[in-house]
């Protein structure tokens, strides 16, 4: 075993750190990293797939188990997320369950798997990534869409004009497209139901105006092109030209109007459908590269020389480019206090599913199918990939909690990157030990033993996070002891100083970490206890484990006894 065996892993970290450093010092913009991610997804990753499956020897048909393992992994993620978040509000549940499914295997896992297991392991990871693509573009997309459409598919006015675009409440706000009943079309920016910003107006007879708008009128710099080819450029005020200019002087306004019109045409409206999700899935180049390359490999055909010459340099550039792009797009976000628990549960559910998959695969491989040990370990390593960047776009697409999605992506990326590096280091050390010692079965025994430790850990985490939660509603004045503070009277100094009953409908922080509200009428006092200020009628979910002994003491200070006699409603579920 030599220290040089670990140099490729350090190179992987160096690429990620380099991309992050360039963005931190302002030498690159986050948009540059997103462009690099798109290039890697459309060109270098498919080239790597072609080279790995077609030019590195045949792979055994039994390796297709990796795709099935990926589907099982996605199913476990969906099940765990639904177990923990199934009772949440629809919009909250949509973002939390949607972020639990799908992984960026091609961006993060390919480099580490190739270093740890070589081409055979990379082939298994590629087959696993097919199911990951399905999870990202189908399962995760439909889970996000379960919250409902962010914008109506179209709005028809009384004069038969049709608007498709973004809304803010009941006002057209953002980018949108409006088709007038007379045949004219406006595409661009809106504000408070008025054409405001930049946009393109196409007249029914073929002319157009490209430029700036204000309150529904041409206002600012723009270019008016008539149907006969005549062009008028300048500064406009209330639809009238006041200052003629040269066309080149209006270039920036015209380009901005064209970009706004293009953005208006790209606005996704209406709800999501399974057919649309399938169309996005089958449009992924990695999918077609995998299918065609697997067919070439299984049929024992040779790759055309031109394709080989084109894909070889792109495949060699994928690992450094993907890790560099991953570092450039990585965001380190400090989440809000109320988001920490949910982010931990989402990232924890992904880790539980990953380690459970590793346990099962390594156990069966070491016990019944030793030749699949390397491939099983590679699949387990690929399952540790972080969430896909697509979750941020899905949250924005359906107007969900984008900060929550960004926090999950940030935390998941950091945890997954540390896990990938740590387990890759262990795998490289074990393979180096096998190579230098000649003791072949050691890898199978050692990895099987390490993986078997993950199953009890996963079960323990499931039990901890799945403890029953209590829903408590307190009704009636007879449920409170005589020392309960009266309405309008502050709580004793020993209790939480932020908790007071100074108004009939006031929210206050609970000593146990929850949130409560009070409301009164002439005959009774109803208390609602809910987690994070939930607006449910009977209160939200209030974790017993989080409440703890100190929380129960806090309830006692507020006049709520621990005995069941003081509970108007108490249900475990």
Coordinates of C-alpha atoms in Angstrom, one line a residue:
X1 CA 0.0 0.0 0.0
X2 CA 1.4 3.4 -1.0
X3 CA 0.4 7.0 -0.4
X4 CA 0.2 7.4 -4.2
X5 CA -3.0 5.3 -4.3
X6 CA -4.9 8.1 -2.6
X7 CA -3.6 11.0 -4.8
X8 CA -6.6 10.7 -7.3
X9 CA -9.0 11.1 -4.4
X10 CA -7.2 14.3 -3.3
X11 CA -7.4 15.5 -6.9
X12 CA -11.2 15.1 -6.8
X13 CA -11.3 17.3 -3.7
X14 CA -8.9 19.8 -5.2
X15 CA -11.2 20.2 -8.3
X16 CA -14.2 20.9 -6.1
X17 CA -12.3 23.3 -3.9
X18 CA -10.9 25.1 -6.9
X19 CA -14.3 25.7 -8.4
X20 CA -15.6 27.0 -5.1
X21 CA -12.6 29.2 -4.6
X22 CA -12.9 30.9 -8.0
X23 CA -16.5 31.8 -7.3
X24 CA -15.6 33.0 -3.8
X25 CA -12.9 35.3 -5.1
X26 CA -15.2 36.6 -7.8
X27 CA -13.2 35.2 -10.7
X28 CA -16.3 33.1 -11.8
X29 CA -20.0 33.7 -11.4
X30 CA -22.5 31.1 -10.3
X31 CA -24.0 31.2 -13.8
X32 CA -20.6 30.1 -15.2
X33 CA -20.8 27.0 -13.0
X34 CA -24.4 26.3 -14.2
X35 CA -23.2 26.5 -17.8
X36 CA -20.4 24.0 -17.0
X37 CA -22.9 21.7 -15.4
X38 CA -25.1 21.8 -18.6
X39 CA -22.0 21.1 -20.8
X40 CA -21.0 18.2 -18.6
X41 CA -24.6 16.8 -18.7
X42 CA -25.0 17.1 -22.4
X43 CA -21.5 16.3 -23.7
X44 CA -18.8 15.0 -21.4
X45 CA -21.0 12.6 -19.3
X46 CA -22.5 10.9 -22.4
X47 CA -19.0 10.6 -23.8
X48 CA -17.8 8.9 -20.6
X49 CA -20.8 6.5 -20.8
X50 CA -19.9 5.6 -24.4
X51 CA -16.2 5.0 -23.6
X52 CA -16.9 3.0 -20.4
X53 CA -19.5 0.7 -21.9
X54 CA -18.2 0.3 -25.4
X55 CA -14.4 0.5 -25.3
X56 CA -13.4 -1.1 -22.0
X57 CA -14.5 -4.7 -22.5
X58 CA -17.8 -6.4 -22.1
X59 CA -19.8 -6.2 -18.9
X60 CA -21.8 -9.1 -17.6
X61 CA -25.6 -8.9 -18.1
X62 CA -26.1 -9.5 -14.4
X63 CA -24.8 -6.0 -13.8
X64 CA -28.2 -4.7 -14.8
X65 CA -29.1 -5.3 -11.1
X66 CA -27.7 -1.8 -10.6
X67 CA -30.7 -0.3 -12.3
X68 CA -33.1 -2.3 -10.2
X69 CA -31.2 -1.4 -7.1
X70 CA -31.6 2.3 -8.0
X71 CA -35.4 1.9 -8.3
X72 CA -35.5 0.2 -4.9
X73 CA -33.4 3.0 -3.4
X74 CA -35.8 5.6 -4.8
X75 CA -38.7 3.7 -3.4
X76 CA -37.2 3.6 0.0
X77 CA -36.5 7.3 -0.1
X78 CA -40.1 8.0 -1.1
X79 CA -41.4 5.7 1.7
X80 CA -39.3 7.3 4.4
X81 CA -40.1 10.8 3.4
X82 CA -43.8 10.1 3.2
X83 CA -43.6 8.4 6.6
X84 CA -42.2 11.5 8.2
X85 CA -43.9 14.3 6.2
X86 CA -47.1 12.7 5.0
X87 CA -49.2 14.6 7.5
X88 CA -47.8 18.0 6.6
X89 CA -49.6 20.7 4.6
X90 CA -49.7 19.8 0.9
X91 CA -47.2 22.5 -0.1
X92 CA -44.8 21.7 2.7
X93 CA -45.0 18.0 2.1
X94 CA -44.4 18.5 -1.7
X95 CA -41.1 20.3 -1.2
X96 CA -39.8 17.9 1.5
X97 CA -40.7 14.7 -0.2
X98 CA -39.6 16.0 -3.6
X99 CA -36.1 16.9 -2.3
X100 CA -35.8 13.4 -0.8
X101 CA -35.8 11.7 -4.2
X102 CA -33.2 11.7 -7.0
X103 CA -29.4 12.2 -7.0
X104 CA -26.7 13.9 -9.0
X105 CA -24.9 10.7 -9.8
X106 CA -23.2 11.8 -13.0
X107 CA -21.9 15.0 -11.4
X108 CA -20.5 13.7 -8.2
X109 CA -20.4 9.9 -8.1
X110 CA -18.7 9.1 -11.4
X111 CA -15.3 10.5 -10.5
X112 CA -15.2 8.9 -7.0
X113 CA -16.4 5.5 -8.3
X114 CA -13.9 5.5 -11.1
X115 CA -11.1 6.2 -8.7
X116 CA -12.2 3.6 -6.2
X117 CA -13.3 0.7 -8.5
X118 CA -12.1 1.5 -12.0
X119 CA -14.1 0.8 -15.1
X120 CA -16.1 -2.2 -13.8
X121 CA -17.4 -0.1 -10.9
X122 CA -18.0 2.8 -13.3
X123 CA -20.2 0.6 -15.5
X124 CA -22.3 -0.4 -12.5
X125 CA -22.6 3.3 -11.4
X126 CA -23.7 4.2 -15.0
X127 CA -26.5 1.6 -14.9
X128 CA -27.5 2.9 -11.5
X129 CA -27.7 6.5 -12.8
X130 CA -30.5 5.5 -15.2
X131 CA -32.9 4.9 -12.4
X132 CA -31.6 8.1 -10.7
X133 CA -32.5 10.1 -13.8
X134 CA -36.0 8.5 -13.7
X135 CA -36.3 9.5 -10.0
X136 CA -35.3 13.1 -10.7
X137 CA -37.4 13.8 -13.8
X138 CA -40.4 11.6 -12.9
X139 CA -40.8 10.8 -9.2
X140 CA -39.4 14.0 -7.8
X141 CA -41.2 16.1 -10.4
X142 CA -44.5 14.6 -9.6
X143 CA -44.0 14.9 -5.9
X144 CA -43.3 18.6 -6.3
X145 CA -46.3 18.9 -8.6
X146 CA -48.6 17.4 -5.9
X147 CA -48.7 20.9 -4.3
X148 CA -50.8 22.1 -7.3
X149 CA -50.1 24.4 -10.1
X150 CA -48.2 27.6 -9.4
X151 CA -49.9 29.5 -12.2
X152 CA -53.1 28.7 -14.0
X153 CA -52.7 27.3 -17.5
X154 CA -54.3 30.3 -19.0
X155 CA -56.7 33.1 -18.1
X156 CA -59.4 34.3 -20.6
X157 CA -60.6 37.8 -20.2
X158 CA -64.1 38.9 -20.9
X159 CA -63.0 40.3 -24.3
X160 CA -61.5 36.8 -25.2
X161 CA -58.0 38.0 -24.6
X162 CA -55.8 35.1 -23.3
X163 CA -53.0 35.5 -20.8
X164 CA -50.4 32.9 -20.0
X165 CA -47.7 33.7 -17.5
X166 CA -46.8 34.5 -13.9
X167 CA -49.0 36.0 -11.3
X168 CA -48.7 37.6 -7.9
X169 CA -52.0 37.2 -6.1
X170 CA -54.6 38.4 -8.6
X171 CA -52.3 40.6 -10.6
X172 CA -50.2 39.8 -13.6
X173 CA -46.6 40.0 -12.3
X174 CA -43.4 38.9 -13.8
X175 CA -43.1 37.4 -17.3
X176 CA -46.1 36.6 -19.4
X177 CA -47.7 36.4 -22.8
X178 CA -51.0 38.1 -23.7
X179 CA -52.9 37.5 -27.0
X180 CA -55.3 40.2 -27.8
X181 CA -58.6 39.2 -29.5
X182 CA -57.7 41.3 -32.5
X183 CA -54.5 39.2 -33.2
X184 CA -51.9 41.4 -31.5
X185 CA -49.5 39.6 -29.0
X186 CA -47.4 41.0 -26.2
X187 CA -44.6 39.0 -24.7
X188 CA -42.5 40.4 -21.8
X189 CA -42.6 41.8 -18.3
X190 CA -45.7 42.7 -16.3
X191 CA -46.4 44.6 -13.1
X192 CA -49.7 45.1 -11.4
X193 CA -51.7 44.0 -14.5
X194 CA -49.8 46.5 -16.7
X195 CA -47.1 46.1 -19.3
X196 CA -44.2 47.5 -17.4
X197 CA -40.5 46.7 -18.1
X198 CA -39.3 45.4 -21.4
X199 CA -41.1 43.4 -23.9
X200 CA -42.1 42.8 -27.5
X201 CA -45.5 43.9 -29.0
X202 CA -46.4 42.3 -32.3
X203 CA -49.1 44.1 -34.3
X204 CA -51.8 42.2 -36.2
X205 CA -50.5 43.4 -39.6
X206 CA -46.9 42.3 -38.9
X207 CA -45.2 45.3 -37.4
X208 CA -43.7 45.2 -33.9
X209 CA -42.3 47.3 -31.1
X210 CA -39.3 46.1 -29.1
X211 CA -38.3 48.1 -26.1
X212 CA -39.4 49.5 -22.7
X213 CA -42.9 49.9 -21.3
X214 CA -44.6 51.7 -18.4
X215 CA -48.2 51.3 -17.3
X216 CA -49.2 49.7 -20.5
X217 CA -47.7 52.3 -22.8
X218 CA -44.5 52.6 -24.8
X219 CA -42.2 54.5 -22.4
X220 CA -38.5 54.7 -22.7
X221 CA -36.1 53.5 -25.4
X222 CA -37.4 51.3 -28.1
X223 CA -37.6 50.4 -31.8
X224 CA -40.8 50.4 -33.9
X225 CA -40.6 48.3 -37.0
X226 CA -43.5 48.7 -39.5
X227 CA -44.9 46.0 -41.8
X228 CA -43.5 47.8 -44.8
X229 CA -39.9 47.6 -43.4
X230 CA -39.6 51.2 -42.1
X231 CA -37.8 51.5 -38.7
X232 CA -38.3 54.2 -36.1
X233 CA -36.0 54.2 -33.1
X234 CA -35.8 56.6 -30.2
X235 CA -37.1 57.5 -26.8
X236 CA -40.9 57.2 -26.3
X237 CA -43.3 58.8 -24.0
X238 CA -47.0 57.8 -23.7
X239 CA -46.8 55.8 -27.0
X240 CA -45.3 58.8 -28.9
X241 CA -41.8 59.3 -30.2
X242 CA -40.2 62.3 -28.5
X243 CA -36.5 61.8 -29.2
X244 CA -35.3 60.1 -32.4
X245 CA -32.2 57.9 -32.0
X246 CA -30.1 55.7 -34.2
X247 CA -31.0 52.0 -34.1
X248 CA -27.6 51.0 -32.7
X249 CA -28.2 53.4 -29.7
X250 CA -31.3 51.2 -28.8
X251 CA -29.5 47.9 -29.0
X252 CA -29.4 47.3 -25.2
X253 CA -33.2 47.9 -24.9
X254 CA -34.0 45.8 -27.9
X255 CA -31.9 42.9 -26.6
X256 CA -33.5 43.2 -23.2
X257 CA -37.0 43.1 -24.8
X258 CA -36.1 40.0 -26.8
X259 CA -34.8 38.3 -23.7
X260 CA -37.9 39.2 -21.7
X261 CA -40.1 37.9 -24.6
X262 CA -38.1 34.6 -24.7
X263 CA -38.5 34.3 -20.9
X264 CA -42.3 34.9 -21.2
X265 CA -42.6 32.1 -23.7
X266 CA -40.7 29.7 -21.4
X267 CA -42.8 30.3 -18.3
X268 CA -44.3 26.9 -17.3
X269 CA -48.0 27.2 -16.4
X270 CA -50.6 24.7 -15.3
X271 CA -49.9 21.5 -13.3
X272 CA -47.5 18.7 -14.1
X273 CA -48.5 15.6 -15.9
X274 CA -46.9 12.1 -16.0
X275 CA -46.6 12.4 -19.8
X276 CA -44.7 15.6 -19.6
X277 CA -42.4 14.1 -17.0
X278 CA -41.7 11.1 -19.1
X279 CA -40.9 13.4 -22.1
X280 CA -38.3 15.2 -20.0
X281 CA -36.9 11.9 -18.9
X282 CA -36.5 10.5 -22.4
X283 CA -34.9 13.7 -23.6
X284 CA -31.8 13.2 -21.4
X285 CA -28.7 12.5 -23.4
X286 CA -27.2 10.2 -20.8
X287 CA -30.2 7.9 -21.1
X288 CA -29.7 7.4 -24.8
X289 CA -26.0 7.1 -24.5
X290 CA -26.5 4.3 -21.9
X291 CA -29.1 2.5 -24.0
X292 CA -27.1 2.6 -27.3
X293 CA -23.8 1.8 -25.6
X294 CA -25.2 -1.1 -23.7
X295 CA -26.7 -2.5 -26.9
X296 CA -23.3 -2.1 -28.7
X297 CA -21.6 -3.9 -25.8
X298 CA -24.0 -6.8 -25.5
X299 CA -24.1 -7.4 -29.3
X300 CA -20.3 -7.4 -29.3
X301 CA -20.1 -4.6 -31.9
X302 CA -17.3 -2.2 -32.4
X303 CA -17.6 1.6 -31.9
X304 CA -17.2 3.6 -35.2
X305 CA -13.7 5.2 -35.3
X306 CA -15.1 8.7 -35.7
X307 CA -17.3 8.3 -32.6
X308 CA -14.4 6.9 -30.7
X309 CA -12.2 9.8 -31.7
X310 CA -14.9 12.4 -30.8
X311 CA -15.9 10.9 -27.4
X312 CA -12.5 10.0 -26.0
X313 CA -11.2 13.5 -25.2
X314 CA -14.6 14.5 -23.9
X315 CA -14.7 11.5 -21.6
X316 CA -11.3 12.2 -20.3
X317 CA -12.4 15.8 -19.4
X318 CA -15.6 14.8 -17.6
X319 CA -14.3 14.1 -14.1
X320 CA -12.3 17.3 -13.6
X321 CA -15.0 19.4 -15.4
X322 CA -17.9 17.9 -13.4
X323 CA -16.2 18.3 -10.0
X324 CA -15.1 21.8 -10.9
X325 CA -18.6 22.7 -11.9
X326 CA -20.0 21.1 -8.8
X327 CA -17.7 23.3 -6.7
X328 CA -18.6 26.4 -8.6
X329 CA -22.3 25.8 -8.1
X330 CA -22.1 24.7 -4.5
X331 CA -23.8 27.0 -2.0
X332 CA -23.0 27.0 1.7
X333 CA -26.2 28.2 3.3
X334 CA -27.0 28.7 6.9
X335 CA -30.7 27.7 7.2
X336 CA -33.2 29.3 9.4
X337 CA -33.7 27.8 12.9
X338 CA -37.1 26.4 12.1
X339 CA -35.8 24.6 9.0
X340 CA -32.9 22.8 10.7
X341 CA -35.0 19.8 11.8
X342 CA -36.7 19.3 8.4
X343 CA -33.4 19.6 6.6
X344 CA -31.9 17.1 8.9
X345 CA -34.7 14.6 8.4
X346 CA -34.5 14.9 4.6
X347 CA -30.8 14.4 4.5
X348 CA -31.1 11.7 7.1
X349 CA -33.7 9.8 5.1
X350 CA -31.4 9.8 2.1
X351 CA -28.5 8.5 4.2
X352 CA -30.7 5.8 5.8
X353 CA -31.7 4.6 2.3
X354 CA -28.1 4.7 1.1
X355 CA -26.7 2.7 4.0
X356 CA -29.6 0.3 4.0
X357 CA -29.0 -0.4 0.3
X358 CA -25.3 -0.8 1.0
X359 CA -26.0 -3.3 3.7
X360 CA -28.3 -5.5 1.6
X361 CA -26.1 -5.4 -1.5
X362 CA -22.9 -6.2 0.3
X363 CA -24.5 -8.9 2.4
X364 CA -25.9 -10.8 -0.6
X365 CA -22.8 -10.2 -2.7
X366 CA -20.4 -11.5 0.0
X367 CA -22.7 -14.4 0.8
X368 CA -24.1 -15.6 -2.5
X369 CA -22.4 -13.8 -5.4
X370 CA -18.8 -12.9 -4.6
X371 CA -18.0 -11.8 -8.2
X372 CA -20.5 -9.0 -7.8
X373 CA -18.8 -7.5 -4.8
X374 CA -17.0 -4.7 -6.6
X375 CA -20.1 -3.8 -8.6
X376 CA -22.3 -3.8 -5.4
X377 CA -19.9 -1.6 -3.6
X378 CA -19.8 0.8 -6.5
X379 CA -23.6 1.0 -6.6
X380 CA -23.6 1.6 -2.8
X381 CA -21.1 4.4 -3.3
X382 CA -23.1 6.0 -6.1
X383 CA -26.2 6.0 -3.9
X384 CA -24.4 8.5 -1.6
X385 CA -24.6 11.2 -4.3
X386 CA -26.2 14.5 -3.2
X387 CA -29.6 15.8 -4.3
X388 CA -29.9 17.0 -7.9
X389 CA -29.7 20.7 -8.6
X390 CA -33.1 20.2 -10.2
X391 CA -34.9 20.5 -6.9
X392 CA -34.2 24.3 -6.7
X393 CA -35.8 24.7 -10.2
X394 CA -38.8 22.5 -9.2
X395 CA -39.4 24.6 -6.1
X396 CA -39.2 27.8 -8.1
X397 CA -41.4 26.2 -10.8
X398 CA -44.3 25.5 -8.4
X399 CA -43.7 28.5 -6.1
X400 CA -42.8 26.4 -3.1
X401 CA -40.3 27.1 -0.3
X402 CA -37.2 27.7 -2.4
X403 CA -35.1 28.5 0.7
X404 CA -35.9 25.1 2.1
X405 CA -34.9 23.4 -1.1
X406 CA -31.7 25.4 -1.2
X407 CA -30.9 24.5 2.4
X408 CA -31.5 20.8 1.7
X409 CA -29.3 21.0 -1.4
X410 CA -26.5 22.7 0.5
X411 CA -26.6 20.3 3.5
X412 CA -27.0 17.3 1.3
X413 CA -24.1 18.2 -0.9
X414 CA -21.7 18.7 2.0
X415 CA -22.8 15.5 3.8
X416 CA -22.6 13.5 0.6
X417 CA -19.3 14.9 -0.5
X418 CA -17.8 13.9 2.9
X419 CA -19.4 10.4 2.7
X420 CA -18.2 9.9 -0.9
X421 CA -14.6 10.9 0.0
X422 CA -14.6 8.8 3.2
X423 CA -16.0 5.6 1.8
X424 CA -13.9 6.0 -1.4
X425 CA -10.8 6.2 0.8
X426 CA -11.8 3.0 2.6
X427 CA -12.4 1.2 -0.6
X428 CA -9.1 2.3 -2.1
X429 CA -7.3 1.2 1.0
X430 CA -8.9 -2.2 0.9
X431 CA -8.2 -2.7 -2.8
X432 CA -4.6 -1.7 -2.3
X433 CA -4.4 -4.2 0.6
X434 CA -5.7 -6.9 -1.7
X435 CA -3.4 -6.0 -4.5
X436 CA -0.2 -5.9 -2.3
X437 CA -1.0 -8.7 0.1
X438 CA -2.6 -11.1 -2.4
X439 CA -5.2 -12.0 0.2
X440 CA -8.2 -12.0 -2.2
X441 CA -11.2 -12.6 0.0
X442 CA -10.3 -9.8 2.4
X443 CA -12.1 -7.2 0.4
X444 CA -15.3 -9.2 0.4
X445 CA -15.1 -10.0 4.1
X446 CA -14.1 -6.5 5.1
X447 CA -16.6 -4.6 3.0
X448 CA -19.4 -7.0 3.9
X449 CA -18.6 -6.5 7.6
X450 CA -18.5 -2.7 7.2
X451 CA -21.8 -2.7 5.3
X452 CA -23.5 -4.9 7.9
X453 CA -22.9 -2.1 10.5
X454 CA -25.0 0.3 8.5
X455 CA -28.3 -1.7 8.9
X456 CA -28.6 -1.4 12.7
X457 CA -27.6 2.3 12.5
X458 CA -30.4 2.8 9.8
X459 CA -33.0 1.0 11.9
X460 CA -32.0 3.1 15.0
X461 CA -32.4 6.3 13.0
X462 CA -35.8 5.2 11.7
X463 CA -37.0 4.4 15.2
X464 CA -35.7 7.7 16.6
X465 CA -37.3 9.8 13.9
X466 CA -40.5 7.8 13.7
X467 CA -41.5 8.1 17.4
X468 CA -45.2 8.7 17.9
X469 CA -46.2 12.3 18.0
X470 CA -48.9 13.6 20.2
X471 CA -51.7 16.0 19.2
X472 CA -53.0 17.9 22.2
X473 CA -56.0 20.2 22.3
X474 CA -57.1 21.7 25.6
X475 CA -60.7 22.8 26.0
X476 CA -62.8 24.1 28.8
X477 CA -62.0 26.0 32.0
X478 CA -62.5 22.9 34.1
X479 CA -59.3 21.4 32.7
X480 CA -57.0 23.9 34.4
X481 CA -56.0 24.1 38.0
X482 CA -56.8 27.1 40.1
X483 CA -53.4 28.6 39.7
X484 CA -53.8 29.0 35.9
X485 CA -53.0 32.6 34.9
X486 CA -56.1 34.5 33.9
X487 CA -56.5 36.2 30.5
X488 CA -54.5 39.3 30.4
X489 CA -52.2 38.2 33.3
X490 CA -48.5 37.6 32.6
X491 CA -47.0 34.2 33.3
X492 CA -44.7 33.8 36.4
X493 CA -41.2 35.0 36.1
X494 CA -39.9 31.4 36.2
X495 CA -41.5 30.6 32.9
X496 CA -40.4 31.6 29.4
X497 CA -40.2 35.5 29.4
X498 CA -41.5 35.5 25.8
X499 CA -44.7 33.7 26.8
X500 CA -47.6 36.0 27.9
X501 CA -51.3 36.1 27.5
X502 CA -51.8 39.7 26.9
X503 CA -54.4 39.5 24.0
X504 CA -57.2 37.1 23.2
X505 CA -55.5 35.9 20.0
X506 CA -51.8 36.0 20.5
X507 CA -49.2 33.4 19.5
X508 CA -46.4 32.8 21.9
X509 CA -43.4 30.5 22.1
X510 CA -43.7 27.4 24.1
X511 CA -41.1 26.5 26.8
X512 CA -40.9 23.1 25.3
X513 CA -40.0 24.4 21.8
X514 CA -43.5 24.4 20.2
X515 CA -45.9 27.2 19.5
X516 CA -49.3 27.9 21.0
X517 CA -52.2 30.2 20.4
X518 CA -55.2 31.1 22.6
X519 CA -58.7 32.2 21.7
X520 CA -61.6 32.9 24.0
X521 CA -65.3 33.2 24.0
X522 CA -67.9 33.9 26.7
X523 CA -68.0 30.4 28.1
X524 CA -64.7 28.6 27.5
X525 CA -61.0 28.9 26.7
X526 CA -59.6 26.8 23.9
X527 CA -55.9 26.2 23.7
X528 CA -54.2 24.9 20.6
X529 CA -50.7 23.5 20.7
X530 CA -49.0 23.1 17.4
X531 CA -45.5 22.6 16.0
X532 CA -44.0 25.6 14.3
X533 CA -47.2 27.6 14.4
X534 CA -49.2 25.2 12.3
X535 CA -52.6 26.6 11.2
X536 CA -54.4 23.3 11.6
X537 CA -57.7 23.5 13.6
X538 CA -56.7 20.9 16.2
X539 CA -53.0 21.8 16.2
X540 CA -50.0 20.4 14.4
X541 CA -47.6 17.7 15.2
X542 CA -45.8 18.1 18.5
X543 CA -42.9 15.8 19.0
X544 CA -42.8 14.1 22.4
X545 CA -39.0 13.6 22.1
X546 CA -38.4 17.2 21.3
X547 CA -40.7 18.3 24.2
X548 CA -38.7 16.3 26.7
X549 CA -38.8 16.6 30.5
X550 CA -38.1 20.3 30.5
X551 CA -41.0 20.9 28.1
X552 CA -43.4 19.0 30.3
X553 CA -42.3 21.1 33.2
X554 CA -43.0 24.1 31.1
X555 CA -46.5 22.8 30.4
X556 CA -46.9 22.4 34.2
X557 CA -45.9 26.0 34.8
X558 CA -48.5 27.0 32.3
X559 CA -51.2 25.2 34.2
X560 CA -51.3 22.0 32.1
X561 CA -50.8 18.8 34.2
X562 CA -49.0 15.8 32.9
X563 CA -51.9 13.5 33.9
X564 CA -54.4 12.6 31.2
X565 CA -57.2 14.3 33.2
X566 CA -56.1 17.7 31.9
X567 CA -56.2 16.6 28.3
X568 CA -59.3 17.6 26.4
X569 CA -58.1 15.6 23.4
X570 CA -54.9 13.6 23.3
X571 CA -54.3 11.2 20.4
X572 CA -51.2 9.2 19.5
X573 CA -50.7 8.4 15.9

